[in-house]
PDB file of C-alpha atoms and ligand atoms in Angstrom:
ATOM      1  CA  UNK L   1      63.614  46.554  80.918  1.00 89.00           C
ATOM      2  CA  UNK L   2      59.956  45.557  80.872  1.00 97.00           C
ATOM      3  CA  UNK L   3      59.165  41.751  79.687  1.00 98.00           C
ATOM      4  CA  UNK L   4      56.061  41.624  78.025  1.00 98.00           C
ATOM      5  CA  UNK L   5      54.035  37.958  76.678  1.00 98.00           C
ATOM      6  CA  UNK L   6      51.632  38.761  74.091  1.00 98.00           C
ATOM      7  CA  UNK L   7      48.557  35.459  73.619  1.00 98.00           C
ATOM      8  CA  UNK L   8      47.351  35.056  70.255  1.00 98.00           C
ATOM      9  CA  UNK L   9      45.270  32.723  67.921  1.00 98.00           C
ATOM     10  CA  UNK L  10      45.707  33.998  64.741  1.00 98.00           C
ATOM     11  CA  UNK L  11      47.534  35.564  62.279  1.00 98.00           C
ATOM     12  CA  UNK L  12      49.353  38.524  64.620  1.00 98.00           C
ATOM     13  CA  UNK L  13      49.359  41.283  63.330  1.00 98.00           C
ATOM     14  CA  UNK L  14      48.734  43.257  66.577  1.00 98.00           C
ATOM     15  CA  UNK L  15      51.824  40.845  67.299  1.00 98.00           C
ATOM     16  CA  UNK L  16      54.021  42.111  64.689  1.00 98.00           C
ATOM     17  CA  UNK L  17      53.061  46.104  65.593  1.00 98.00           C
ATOM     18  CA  UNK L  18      53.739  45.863  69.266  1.00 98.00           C
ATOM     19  CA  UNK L  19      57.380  43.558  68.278  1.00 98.00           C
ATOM     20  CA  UNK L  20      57.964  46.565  65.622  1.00 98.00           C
ATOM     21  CA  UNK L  21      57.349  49.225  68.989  1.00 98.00           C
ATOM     22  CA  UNK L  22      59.647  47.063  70.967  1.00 98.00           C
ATOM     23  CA  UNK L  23      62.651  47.144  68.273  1.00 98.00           C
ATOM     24  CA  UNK L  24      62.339  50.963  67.595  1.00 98.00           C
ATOM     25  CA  UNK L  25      62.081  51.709  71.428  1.00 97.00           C
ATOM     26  CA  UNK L  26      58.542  53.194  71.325  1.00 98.00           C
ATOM     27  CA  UNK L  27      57.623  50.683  73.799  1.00 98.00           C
ATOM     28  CA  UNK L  28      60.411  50.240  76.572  1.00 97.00           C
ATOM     29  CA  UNK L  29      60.201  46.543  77.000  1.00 98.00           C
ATOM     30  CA  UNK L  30      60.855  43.424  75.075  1.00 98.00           C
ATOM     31  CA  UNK L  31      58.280  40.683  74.232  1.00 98.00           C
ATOM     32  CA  UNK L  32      60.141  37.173  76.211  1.00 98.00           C
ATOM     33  CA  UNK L  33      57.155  34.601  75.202  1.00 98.00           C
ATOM     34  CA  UNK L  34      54.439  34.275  72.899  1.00 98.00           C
ATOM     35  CA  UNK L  35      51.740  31.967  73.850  1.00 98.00           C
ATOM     36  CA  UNK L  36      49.688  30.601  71.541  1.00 98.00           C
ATOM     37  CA  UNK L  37      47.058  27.951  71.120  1.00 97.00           C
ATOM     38  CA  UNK L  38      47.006  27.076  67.235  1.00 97.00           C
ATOM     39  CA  UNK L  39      49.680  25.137  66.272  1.00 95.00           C
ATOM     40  CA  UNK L  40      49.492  26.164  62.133  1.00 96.00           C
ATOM     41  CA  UNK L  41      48.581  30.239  63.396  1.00 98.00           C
ATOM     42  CA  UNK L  42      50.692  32.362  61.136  1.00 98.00           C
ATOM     43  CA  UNK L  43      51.683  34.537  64.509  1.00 98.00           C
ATOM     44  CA  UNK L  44      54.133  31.821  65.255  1.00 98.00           C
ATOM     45  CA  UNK L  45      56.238  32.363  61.946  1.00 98.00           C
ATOM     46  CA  UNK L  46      56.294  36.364  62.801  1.00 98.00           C
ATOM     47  CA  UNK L  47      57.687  35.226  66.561  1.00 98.00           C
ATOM     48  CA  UNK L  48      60.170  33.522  65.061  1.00 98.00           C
ATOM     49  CA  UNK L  49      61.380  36.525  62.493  1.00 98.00           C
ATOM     50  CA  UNK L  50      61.896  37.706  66.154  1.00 98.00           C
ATOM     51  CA  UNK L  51      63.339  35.043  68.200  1.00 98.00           C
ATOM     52  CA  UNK L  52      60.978  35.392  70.401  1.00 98.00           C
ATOM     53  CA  UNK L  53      60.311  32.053  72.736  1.00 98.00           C
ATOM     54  CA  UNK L  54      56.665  30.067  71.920  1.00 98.00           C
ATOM     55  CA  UNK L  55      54.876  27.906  73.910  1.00 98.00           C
ATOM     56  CA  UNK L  56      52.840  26.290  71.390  1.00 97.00           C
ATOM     57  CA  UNK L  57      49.973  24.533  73.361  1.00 92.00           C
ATOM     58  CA  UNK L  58      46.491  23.750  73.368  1.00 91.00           C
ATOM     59  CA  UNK L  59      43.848  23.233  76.673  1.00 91.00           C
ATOM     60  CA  UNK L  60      42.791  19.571  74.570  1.00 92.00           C
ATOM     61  CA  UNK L  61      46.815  18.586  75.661  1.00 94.00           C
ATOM     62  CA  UNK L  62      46.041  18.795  79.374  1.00 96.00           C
ATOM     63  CA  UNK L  63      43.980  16.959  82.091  1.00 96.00           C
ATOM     64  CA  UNK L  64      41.840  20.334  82.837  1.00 95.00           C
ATOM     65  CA  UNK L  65      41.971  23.813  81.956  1.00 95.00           C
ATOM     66  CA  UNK L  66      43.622  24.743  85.457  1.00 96.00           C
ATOM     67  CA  UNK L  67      46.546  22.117  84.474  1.00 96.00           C
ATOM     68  CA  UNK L  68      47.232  23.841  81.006  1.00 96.00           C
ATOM     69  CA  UNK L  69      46.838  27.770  82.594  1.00 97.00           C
ATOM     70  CA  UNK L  70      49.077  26.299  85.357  1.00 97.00           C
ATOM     71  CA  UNK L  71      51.979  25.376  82.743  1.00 97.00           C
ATOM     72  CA  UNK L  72      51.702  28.989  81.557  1.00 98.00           C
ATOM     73  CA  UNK L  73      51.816  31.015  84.965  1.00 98.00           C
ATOM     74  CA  UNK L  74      55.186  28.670  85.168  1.00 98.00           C
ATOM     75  CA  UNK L  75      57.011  29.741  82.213  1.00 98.00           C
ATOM     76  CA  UNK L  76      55.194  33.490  83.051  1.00 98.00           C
ATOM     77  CA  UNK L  77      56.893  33.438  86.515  1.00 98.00           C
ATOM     78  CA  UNK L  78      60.101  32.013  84.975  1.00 98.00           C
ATOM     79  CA  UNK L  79      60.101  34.776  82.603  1.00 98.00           C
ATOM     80  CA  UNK L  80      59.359  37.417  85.027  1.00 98.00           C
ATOM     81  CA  UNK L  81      56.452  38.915  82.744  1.00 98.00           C
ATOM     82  CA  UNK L  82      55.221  42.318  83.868  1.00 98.00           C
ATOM     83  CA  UNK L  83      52.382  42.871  81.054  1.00 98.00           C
ATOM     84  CA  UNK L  84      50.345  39.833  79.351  1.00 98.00           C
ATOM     85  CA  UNK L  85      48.862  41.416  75.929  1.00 98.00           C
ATOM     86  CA  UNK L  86      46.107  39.487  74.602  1.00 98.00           C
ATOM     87  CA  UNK L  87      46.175  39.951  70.681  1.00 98.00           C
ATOM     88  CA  UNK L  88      43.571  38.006  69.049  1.00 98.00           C
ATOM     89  CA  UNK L  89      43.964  35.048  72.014  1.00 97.00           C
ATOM     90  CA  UNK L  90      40.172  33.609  70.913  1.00 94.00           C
ATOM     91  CA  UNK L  91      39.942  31.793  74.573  1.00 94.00           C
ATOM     92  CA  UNK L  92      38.353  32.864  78.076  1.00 93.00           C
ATOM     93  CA  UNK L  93      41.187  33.241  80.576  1.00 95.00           C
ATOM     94  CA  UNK L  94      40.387  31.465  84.014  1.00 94.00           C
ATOM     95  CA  UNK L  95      41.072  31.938  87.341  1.00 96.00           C
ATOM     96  CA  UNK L  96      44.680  30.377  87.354  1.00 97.00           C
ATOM     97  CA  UNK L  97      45.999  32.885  85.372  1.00 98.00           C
ATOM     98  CA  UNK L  98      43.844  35.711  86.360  1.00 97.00           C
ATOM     99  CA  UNK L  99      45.099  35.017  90.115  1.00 97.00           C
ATOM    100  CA  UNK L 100      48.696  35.093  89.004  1.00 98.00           C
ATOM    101  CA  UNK L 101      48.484  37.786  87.274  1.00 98.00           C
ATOM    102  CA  UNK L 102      46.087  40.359  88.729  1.00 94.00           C
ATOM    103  CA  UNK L 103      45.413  43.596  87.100  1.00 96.00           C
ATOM    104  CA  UNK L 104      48.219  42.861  84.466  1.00 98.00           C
ATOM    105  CA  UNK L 105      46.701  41.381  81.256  1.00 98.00           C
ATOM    106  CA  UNK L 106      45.057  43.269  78.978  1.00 98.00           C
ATOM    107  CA  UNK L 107      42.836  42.232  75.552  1.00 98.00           C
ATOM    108  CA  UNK L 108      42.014  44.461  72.217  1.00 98.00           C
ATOM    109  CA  UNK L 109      38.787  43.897  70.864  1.00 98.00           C
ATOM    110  CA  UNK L 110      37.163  45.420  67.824  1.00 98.00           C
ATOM    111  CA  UNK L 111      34.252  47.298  69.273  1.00 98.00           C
ATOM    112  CA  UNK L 112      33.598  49.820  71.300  1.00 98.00           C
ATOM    113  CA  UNK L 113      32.414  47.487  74.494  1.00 98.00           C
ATOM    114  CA  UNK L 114      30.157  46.491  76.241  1.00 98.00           C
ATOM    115  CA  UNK L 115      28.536  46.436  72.456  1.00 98.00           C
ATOM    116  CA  UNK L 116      29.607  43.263  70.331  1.00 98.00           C
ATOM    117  CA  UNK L 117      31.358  40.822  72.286  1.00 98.00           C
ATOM    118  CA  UNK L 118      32.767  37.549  71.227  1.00 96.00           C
ATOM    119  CA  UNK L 119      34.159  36.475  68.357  1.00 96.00           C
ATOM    120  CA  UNK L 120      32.044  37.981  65.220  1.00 97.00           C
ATOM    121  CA  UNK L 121      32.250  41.178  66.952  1.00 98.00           C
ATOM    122  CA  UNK L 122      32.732  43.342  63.313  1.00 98.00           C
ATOM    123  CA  UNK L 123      29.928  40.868  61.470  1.00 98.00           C
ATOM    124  CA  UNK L 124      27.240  41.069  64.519  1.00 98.00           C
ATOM    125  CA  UNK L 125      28.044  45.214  63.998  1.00 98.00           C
ATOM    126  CA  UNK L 126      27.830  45.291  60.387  1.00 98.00           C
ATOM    127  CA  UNK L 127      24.457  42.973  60.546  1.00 98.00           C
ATOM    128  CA  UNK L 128      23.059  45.424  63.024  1.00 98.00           C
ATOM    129  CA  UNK L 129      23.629  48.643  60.894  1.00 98.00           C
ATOM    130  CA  UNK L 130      25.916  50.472  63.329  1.00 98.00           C
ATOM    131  CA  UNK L 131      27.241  53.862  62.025  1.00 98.00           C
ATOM    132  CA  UNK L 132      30.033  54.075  64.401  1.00 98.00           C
ATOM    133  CA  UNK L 133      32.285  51.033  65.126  1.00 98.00           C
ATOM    134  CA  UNK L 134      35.524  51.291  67.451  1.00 98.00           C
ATOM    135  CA  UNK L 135      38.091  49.539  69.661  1.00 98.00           C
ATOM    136  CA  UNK L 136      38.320  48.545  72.712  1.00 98.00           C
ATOM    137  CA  UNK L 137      41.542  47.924  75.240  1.00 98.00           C
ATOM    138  CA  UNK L 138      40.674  46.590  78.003  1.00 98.00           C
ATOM    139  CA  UNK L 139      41.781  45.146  81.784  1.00 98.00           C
ATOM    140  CA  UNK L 140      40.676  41.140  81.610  1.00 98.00           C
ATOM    141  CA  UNK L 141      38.134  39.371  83.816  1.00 95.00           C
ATOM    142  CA  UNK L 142      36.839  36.002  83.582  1.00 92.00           C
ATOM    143  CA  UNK L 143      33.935  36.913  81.306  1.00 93.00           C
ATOM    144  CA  UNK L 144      33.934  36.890  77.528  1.00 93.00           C
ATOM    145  CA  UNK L 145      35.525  40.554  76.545  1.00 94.00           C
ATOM    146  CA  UNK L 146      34.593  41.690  80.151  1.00 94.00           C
ATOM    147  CA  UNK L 147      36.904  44.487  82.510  1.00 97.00           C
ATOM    148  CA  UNK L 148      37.404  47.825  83.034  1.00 98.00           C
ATOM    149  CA  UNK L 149      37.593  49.850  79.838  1.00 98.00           C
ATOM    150  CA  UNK L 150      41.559  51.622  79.549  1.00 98.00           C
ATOM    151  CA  UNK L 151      41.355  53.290  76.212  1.00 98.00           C
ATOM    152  CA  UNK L 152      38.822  52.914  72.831  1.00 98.00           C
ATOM    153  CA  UNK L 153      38.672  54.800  69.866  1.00 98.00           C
ATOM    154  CA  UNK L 154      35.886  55.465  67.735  1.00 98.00           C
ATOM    155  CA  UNK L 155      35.174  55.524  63.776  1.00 98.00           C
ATOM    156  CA  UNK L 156      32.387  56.018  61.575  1.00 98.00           C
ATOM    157  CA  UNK L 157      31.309  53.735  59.111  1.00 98.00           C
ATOM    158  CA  UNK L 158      27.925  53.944  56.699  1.00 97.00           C
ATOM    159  CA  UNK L 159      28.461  50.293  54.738  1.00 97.00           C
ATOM    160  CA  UNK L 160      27.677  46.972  54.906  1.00 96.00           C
ATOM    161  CA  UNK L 161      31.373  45.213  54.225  1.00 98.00           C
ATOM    162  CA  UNK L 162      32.536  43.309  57.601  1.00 98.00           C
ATOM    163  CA  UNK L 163      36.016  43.301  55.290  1.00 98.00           C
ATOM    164  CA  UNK L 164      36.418  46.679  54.945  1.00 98.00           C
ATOM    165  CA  UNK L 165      35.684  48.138  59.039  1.00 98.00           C
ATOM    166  CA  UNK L 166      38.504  45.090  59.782  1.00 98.00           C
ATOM    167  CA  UNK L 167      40.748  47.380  57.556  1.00 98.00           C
ATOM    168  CA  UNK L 168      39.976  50.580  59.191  1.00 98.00           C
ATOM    169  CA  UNK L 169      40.138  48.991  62.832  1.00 98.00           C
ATOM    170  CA  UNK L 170      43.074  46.952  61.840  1.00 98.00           C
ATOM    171  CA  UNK L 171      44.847  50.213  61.574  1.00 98.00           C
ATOM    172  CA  UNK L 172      43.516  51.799  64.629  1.00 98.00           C
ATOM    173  CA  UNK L 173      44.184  48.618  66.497  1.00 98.00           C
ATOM    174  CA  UNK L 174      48.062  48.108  65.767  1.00 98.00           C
ATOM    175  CA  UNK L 175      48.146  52.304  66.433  1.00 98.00           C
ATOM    176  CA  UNK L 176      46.403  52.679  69.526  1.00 99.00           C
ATOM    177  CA  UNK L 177      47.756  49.063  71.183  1.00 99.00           C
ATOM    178  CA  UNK L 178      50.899  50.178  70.805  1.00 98.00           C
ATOM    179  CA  UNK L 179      50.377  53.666  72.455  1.00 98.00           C
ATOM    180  CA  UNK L 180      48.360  51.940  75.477  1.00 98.00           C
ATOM    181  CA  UNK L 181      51.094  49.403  76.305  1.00 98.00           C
ATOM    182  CA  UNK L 182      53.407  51.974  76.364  1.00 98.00           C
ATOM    183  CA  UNK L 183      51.695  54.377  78.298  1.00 98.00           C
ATOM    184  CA  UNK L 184      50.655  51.375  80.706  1.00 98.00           C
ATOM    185  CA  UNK L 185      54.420  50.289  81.440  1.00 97.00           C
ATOM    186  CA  UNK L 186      55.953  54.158  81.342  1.00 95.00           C
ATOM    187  CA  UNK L 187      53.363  54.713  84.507  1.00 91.00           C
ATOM    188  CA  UNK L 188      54.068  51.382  86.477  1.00 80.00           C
TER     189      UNK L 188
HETATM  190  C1  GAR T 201      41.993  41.656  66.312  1.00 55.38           C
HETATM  191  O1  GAR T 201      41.182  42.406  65.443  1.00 55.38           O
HETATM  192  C2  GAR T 201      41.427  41.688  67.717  1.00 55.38           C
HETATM  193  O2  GAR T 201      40.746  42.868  68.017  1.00 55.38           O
HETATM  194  C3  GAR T 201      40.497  40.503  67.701  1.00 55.38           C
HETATM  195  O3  GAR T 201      41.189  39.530  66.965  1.00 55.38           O
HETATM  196  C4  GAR T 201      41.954  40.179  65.954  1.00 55.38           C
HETATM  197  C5  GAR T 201      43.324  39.557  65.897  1.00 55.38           C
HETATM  198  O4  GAR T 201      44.034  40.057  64.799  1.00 55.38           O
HETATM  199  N1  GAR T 201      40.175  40.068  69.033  1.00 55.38           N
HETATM  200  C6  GAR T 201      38.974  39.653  69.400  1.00 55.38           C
HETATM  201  O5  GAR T 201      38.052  39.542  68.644  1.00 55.38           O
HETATM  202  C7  GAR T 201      38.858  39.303  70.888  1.00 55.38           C
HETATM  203  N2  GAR T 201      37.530  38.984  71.223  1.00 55.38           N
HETATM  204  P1  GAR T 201      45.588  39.803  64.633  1.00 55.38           P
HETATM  205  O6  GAR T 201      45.802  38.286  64.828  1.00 55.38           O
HETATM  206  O7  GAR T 201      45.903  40.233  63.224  1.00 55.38           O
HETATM  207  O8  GAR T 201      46.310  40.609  65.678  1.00 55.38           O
END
């Protein structure tokens, strides 16, 4: 069995669809650790429908941003994580953890990169008058939404409601994580 730690900021619900593919079997692994930085974030409540561990902690907490990472590659290595699965994780991973775990965390991000990085990535689109949004899976570097593409999916869109392409990518997201973390651990 695979062990998986998924990162998160928010409310999880690319969280709650990769837990739902690790009850059911579609993915073969089981998520050991959820790290997240926002102590009120609603993903913590959907962990614990799971009983799955948190570590609850915040770069602010720690000396630097190598001592916090640090604390995380510990309970990683302790936990003997195969796959880290960003999910709405709204910070840059650094060096600590990118040197620990090499070629084995991955993000979602909804767009279809290199177009809209960062944060307001559905707004900045919508603002811009793009016709066909998308999202992106991708290998993590130490630059904002940066690394190799693995898988994106594309949608059209001819509106102006940031509220509504969150809906349709929502959907895509939870769909197409799932089937990329799956087909990432079935072929290593
Ligand atoms: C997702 O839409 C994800 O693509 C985005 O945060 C959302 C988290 O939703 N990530 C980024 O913007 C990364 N730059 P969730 O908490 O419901 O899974």
């Amino acid at each position: 069995m695979k062990n998986i730690a998924i990162f998160a900021s928010g409310s999880g619900s690319n969280f709650e669809a990769i837990a739902q593919a690790c009850t059911n079997g579609t993915i073969p692994a089981q998520i050991v650790l959820l790290v997240c930085d926002q102590p009120g974030a609603y993903v913590i409540e959907r962990a614990k429908k799971y009983h799955i561990r948190c570590l609850i902690a915040s770069p602010k907490e720690y000396p630097s941003k190598t001592d916090f990472e640090q604390e995380i590659v510990r309970e990683l290595n302790q936990l003997n994580v195969n796959l880290i699965c960003l999910a709405g994780y709204m910070r840059i991973v650094s060096n600590t953890l990118l040197t620990a775990y090499s070629g084995r965390i991955i993000n979602i991000h909804p767009s279809l990169l290199p177009a809209f990085k960062g944060a307001h990535a559905v707004e900045d689109a919508v603002a811009y008058g793009v016709k066909v949004y998308g999202i992106t899976i991708h290998y993590v570097d130490e630059t904002l939404d940066g690394g190799k593409i693995i898988a994106q999916e594309a949608f059209a869109y001819d509106g102006n409601d940031p509220a509504e392409v969150h809906k349709i990518g929502q959907k895509i997201e939870h769909q197409l994580y799932v089937q990329t973390i799956r087909e990432l651990l079935i072929r290593n």
